[in-house]
Short mmCIF file of C-alpha atoms and ligand atoms in Angstrom, two decimals:
data_model
loop_
_atom_site.label_atom_id
_atom_site.label_comp_id
_atom_site.label_asym_id
_atom_site.label_seq_id
_atom_site.Cartn_x
_atom_site.Cartn_y
_atom_site.Cartn_z
CA MET A 1 6.22 -7.59 -6.22
CA LYS A 2 3.43 -5.02 -6.56
CA PHE A 3 3.88 -1.28 -6.00
CA PHE A 4 1.06 0.56 -4.21
CA ILE A 5 1.22 4.28 -3.44
CA ASP A 6 0.28 5.24 0.11
CA THR A 7 -1.54 8.55 -0.26
CA ALA A 8 -4.87 10.22 -0.93
CA ASN A 9 -3.20 12.98 -2.95
CA LEU A 10 -4.63 12.83 -6.49
CA LYS A 11 -1.62 14.55 -8.09
CA ASP A 12 0.82 12.03 -6.58
CA ILE A 13 -1.43 9.13 -7.62
CA GLN A 14 -1.58 10.50 -11.17
CA GLU A 15 2.19 10.93 -11.24
CA ALA A 16 2.76 7.36 -9.97
CA GLU A 17 0.25 6.02 -12.52
CA SER A 18 2.08 7.84 -15.30
CA LEU A 19 5.25 5.89 -14.45
CA GLY A 20 3.51 2.75 -15.69
CA ILE A 21 4.52 0.70 -12.64
CA LEU A 22 1.66 1.41 -10.24
CA ASP A 23 -0.44 -1.54 -9.07
CA GLY A 24 -2.70 0.18 -6.56
CA VAL A 25 -3.31 2.73 -3.84
CA THR A 26 -3.63 2.56 -0.06
CA THR A 27 -5.22 5.28 2.05
CA ASN A 28 -6.12 5.67 5.68
CA PRO A 29 -8.14 8.24 7.69
CA SER A 30 -4.97 10.25 8.46
CA LEU A 31 -4.07 10.46 4.75
CA MET A 32 -7.63 11.55 3.88
CA ALA A 33 -7.50 14.21 6.61
CA LYS A 34 -4.15 15.42 5.20
CA GLU A 35 -6.02 16.21 1.95
CA SER A 36 -8.78 17.92 4.01
CA ILE A 37 -11.36 15.33 2.90
CA SER A 38 -14.09 14.75 5.50
CA GLY A 39 -17.71 13.62 5.68
CA ASP A 40 -19.01 10.35 4.22
CA ASP A 41 -20.10 11.81 0.87
CA ASN A 42 -16.85 13.69 0.29
CA VAL A 43 -14.77 10.70 1.30
CA ARG A 44 -16.66 8.41 -1.09
CA ALA A 45 -16.42 10.97 -3.90
CA HIS A 46 -12.67 11.15 -3.31
CA TYR A 47 -12.33 7.35 -3.48
CA LYS A 48 -14.21 7.46 -6.78
CA LYS A 49 -11.70 9.98 -8.14
CA ILE A 50 -8.82 7.71 -7.06
CA CYS A 51 -10.48 4.68 -8.68
CA ASP A 52 -10.92 6.68 -11.89
CA ILE A 53 -7.15 7.32 -12.01
CA THR A 54 -6.00 3.75 -11.45
CA PRO A 55 -7.45 0.34 -12.32
CA GLY A 56 -5.37 -1.17 -9.48
CA ASP A 57 -6.68 -2.08 -6.05
CA VAL A 58 -7.64 0.93 -3.90
CA SER A 59 -7.79 0.33 -0.14
CA ALA A 60 -10.57 2.32 1.55
CA GLU A 61 -10.59 2.16 5.35
CA VAL A 62 -13.62 1.77 7.61
CA ILE A 63 -14.04 4.14 10.55
CA SER A 64 -16.39 2.00 12.65
CA THR A 65 -14.94 -0.29 15.30
CA ASP A 66 -18.08 -2.40 15.84
CA LEU A 67 -19.01 -5.33 13.61
CA GLU A 68 -22.34 -3.97 12.35
CA GLY A 69 -20.79 -0.60 11.53
CA MET A 70 -17.88 -2.19 9.68
CA LYS A 71 -20.26 -4.42 7.70
CA ARG A 72 -22.36 -1.40 6.76
CA GLU A 73 -19.32 0.62 5.69
CA ALA A 74 -17.78 -2.29 3.75
CA ALA A 75 -21.02 -2.83 1.81
CA ALA A 76 -21.18 0.89 0.94
CA LEU A 77 -17.50 1.21 0.03
CA VAL A 78 -17.51 -1.66 -2.47
CA LYS A 79 -20.35 0.01 -4.35
CA ILE A 80 -17.99 2.90 -5.28
CA ALA A 81 -15.96 0.88 -7.80
CA ASP A 82 -14.90 -2.67 -8.61
CA ASN A 83 -11.31 -2.03 -7.52
CA ILE A 84 -12.15 -1.02 -3.94
CA VAL A 85 -10.58 -3.19 -1.24
CA VAL A 86 -12.00 -2.62 2.25
CA LYS A 87 -9.37 -1.84 4.87
CA ILE A 88 -10.23 -3.20 8.31
CA PRO A 89 -8.23 -2.82 11.54
CA MET A 90 -6.72 -5.80 13.36
CA ILE A 91 -9.09 -5.81 16.32
CA ARG A 92 -11.45 -8.53 17.59
CA GLU A 93 -14.48 -7.06 15.78
CA GLY A 94 -12.26 -6.47 12.76
CA VAL A 95 -11.48 -10.18 12.49
CA LYS A 96 -15.21 -10.90 12.51
CA ALA A 97 -15.72 -8.25 9.83
CA LEU A 98 -12.92 -9.77 7.71
CA ALA A 99 -14.63 -13.17 7.89
CA TRP A 100 -17.99 -11.60 7.00
CA CYS A 101 -16.43 -9.82 4.01
CA ARG A 102 -14.80 -13.08 2.89
CA ASP A 103 -18.22 -14.76 2.96
CA GLN A 104 -19.72 -11.88 0.94
CA GLY A 105 -16.91 -12.00 -1.65
CA ILE A 106 -15.63 -8.56 -0.54
CA ARG A 107 -11.85 -8.16 -0.80
CA THR A 108 -10.09 -6.82 2.31
CA ASN A 109 -6.85 -5.36 3.61
CA CYS A 110 -6.22 -6.03 7.31
CA THR A 111 -4.38 -2.99 8.68
CA LEU A 112 -2.41 -2.09 11.82
CA VAL A 113 -0.65 -5.45 11.98
CA PHE A 114 2.42 -5.59 14.23
CA SER A 115 2.97 -9.30 14.90
CA ALA A 116 3.05 -12.64 13.04
CA GLY A 117 0.23 -13.83 15.33
CA GLN A 118 -2.02 -11.03 14.11
CA ALA A 119 -1.06 -11.91 10.53
CA ILE A 120 -2.19 -15.50 11.15
CA LEU A 121 -5.57 -14.25 12.41
CA ALA A 122 -5.95 -12.05 9.31
CA ALA A 123 -5.16 -14.96 6.99
CA LYS A 124 -7.51 -17.31 8.86
CA ALA A 125 -10.28 -14.70 8.48
CA GLY A 126 -9.67 -14.64 4.73
CA ALA A 127 -8.05 -11.21 4.33
CA THR A 128 -6.92 -10.53 0.76
CA TYR A 129 -3.99 -8.44 2.04
CA VAL A 130 -2.32 -8.12 5.43
CA SER A 131 -0.55 -4.84 6.23
CA PRO A 132 2.36 -5.04 8.68
CA PHE A 133 3.57 -1.50 9.55
CA ILE A 134 7.34 -1.61 9.23
CA GLY A 135 8.38 2.01 9.87
CA ARG A 136 6.30 2.27 13.03
CA ILE A 137 8.07 -0.79 14.48
CA ASP A 138 11.43 0.82 13.61
CA ASP A 139 10.16 3.99 15.37
CA ILE A 140 10.04 2.17 18.71
CA GLY A 141 13.56 0.81 18.23
CA TRP A 142 12.69 -2.70 16.99
CA GLU A 143 13.63 -4.24 13.64
CA GLY A 144 10.47 -3.86 11.55
CA MET A 145 11.63 -5.82 8.54
CA THR A 146 11.99 -9.12 10.45
CA LEU A 147 8.19 -9.08 10.73
CA ILE A 148 7.92 -9.35 6.93
CA SER A 149 10.21 -12.38 6.80
CA ASP A 150 8.42 -13.99 9.79
CA ILE A 151 5.01 -13.59 8.13
CA ALA A 152 6.38 -14.77 4.76
CA GLU A 153 7.76 -17.90 6.44
CA VAL A 154 4.53 -18.66 8.30
CA TYR A 155 2.36 -18.09 5.22
CA ALA A 156 4.62 -20.28 3.06
CA VAL A 157 4.67 -23.13 5.61
CA GLN A 158 0.90 -22.96 6.10
CA GLY A 159 -0.05 -22.30 2.48
CA PHE A 160 -2.03 -19.11 3.29
CA ASP A 161 -2.79 -17.10 0.17
CA THR A 162 -3.24 -13.70 1.90
CA GLU A 163 -0.80 -11.27 0.25
CA ILE A 164 1.79 -9.54 2.46
CA LEU A 165 1.49 -5.80 1.93
CA ALA A 166 4.49 -4.11 3.57
CA ALA A 167 3.16 -0.76 4.87
CA SER A 168 4.69 2.21 6.68
CA ILE A 169 7.53 1.91 4.15
CA ARG A 170 9.46 5.15 4.10
CA SER A 171 12.55 4.83 1.90
CA GLY A 172 14.07 3.14 -1.12
CA SER A 173 16.14 0.85 1.11
CA HIS A 174 12.96 -0.17 2.94
CA ILE A 175 11.47 -1.17 -0.45
CA VAL A 176 14.48 -3.32 -1.34
CA ALA A 177 14.55 -4.94 2.12
CA ALA A 178 10.79 -5.70 1.94
CA ALA A 179 11.29 -7.27 -1.50
CA LYS A 180 14.10 -9.48 -0.14
CA ALA A 181 12.07 -10.42 2.94
CA GLY A 182 9.20 -11.77 0.83
CA ALA A 183 6.62 -8.95 0.66
CA ASP A 184 4.09 -9.40 -2.15
CA VAL A 185 3.34 -5.66 -2.17
CA VAL A 186 4.98 -2.51 -0.84
CA THR A 187 3.06 0.68 -0.21
CA CYS A 188 4.82 3.98 0.33
CA PRO A 189 4.72 7.67 -0.56
CA LEU A 190 5.75 8.79 -4.06
CA SER A 191 9.05 10.14 -2.68
CA SER A 192 10.14 6.63 -1.64
CA PHE A 193 9.52 5.26 -5.15
CA GLU A 194 11.33 8.23 -6.66
CA SER A 195 14.37 7.58 -4.48
CA LEU A 196 14.77 4.27 -6.37
CA PHE A 197 15.63 6.18 -9.54
CA LYS A 198 18.60 7.88 -8.01
CA HIS A 199 22.21 6.78 -8.32
CA PRO A 200 25.12 9.20 -8.82
CA LEU A 201 26.87 6.83 -11.24
CA THR A 202 23.78 6.84 -13.49
CA ASP A 203 23.89 10.65 -13.68
CA ILE A 204 27.67 10.74 -14.24
CA GLY A 205 27.45 7.95 -16.83
CA LEU A 206 24.66 9.63 -18.79
CA GLU A 207 26.45 12.96 -18.76
CA LYS A 208 29.57 11.26 -20.22
CA PHE A 209 27.58 9.34 -22.89
CA LEU A 210 25.87 12.55 -24.03
CA ALA A 211 29.13 14.55 -24.01
CA ASP A 212 30.89 11.86 -26.07
CA HIS A 213 27.97 11.76 -28.52
CA LYS A 214 28.17 15.55 -28.95
CA LYS A 215 31.95 15.37 -29.41
CA ALA A 216 31.62 12.68 -32.09
CA LEU A 217 29.01 14.80 -33.91
CA SER A 218 31.30 17.82 -33.97
CA VAL A 219 34.13 15.69 -35.46
CA VAL A 220 31.82 14.49 -38.27
CA SER A 221 30.49 17.99 -39.12
O1 LIG B 1 -0.26 2.26 5.02
C1 LIG B 1 0.02 2.59 6.35
C2 LIG B 1 0.89 3.79 6.37
O2 LIG B 1 0.17 4.90 5.91
C3 LIG B 1 1.50 4.13 7.65
O3 LIG B 1 2.65 4.84 7.33
O4 LIG B 1 4.49 6.38 7.72
O5 LIG B 1 2.27 6.77 8.82
O6 LIG B 1 3.74 4.92 9.57
P1 LIG B 1 3.31 5.78 8.42
#
């Protein structure tokens, strides 16, 4: 399973890259706004900075909702760097844009996916990645993770090669559940990855090993 970080914060991306386990980055207009990045030129310059930090896939989202606008944006975004993947929303025009990108050899990430039916459309249109939003389904009181297993089952039965990118992942337990459910990729904030490090028995065990080592040294000297 691949690990993507879901942020436009350069410091967090650098930190995740330094762990040696980062496979890519996802962003969206809200995450760019959180970093106070606005205007086409600034947004593109920021994507370039992200692509300079990581060789992994970097999802850059279109703002247009009409086909011609999405095509124009996709063509401009892929010029930024070879590792740009164009993120396109799951709307009618978006499906057309996904198919156009497929025909142009442009890699895509179909975002805002909330049902297995939408995931089928994305795969049929040749999306490289499909992004089901797990946390947002949990937010409305449904079980988000069943969507990952449903899509994994459909894709396996049908032989679709679109990768399942579990998005809106907000905790370490979400990451583990997505891995078990068949996600090819998880994307989440740095804090969710960091929560995977933590276990009290690791800390207690290390403290004991180091104390015993020190004790043994003092006996020898
Ligand atoms: O990649 C999509 C993700 O950014 C959405 O996460 O936590 O805003 O639902 P969240």
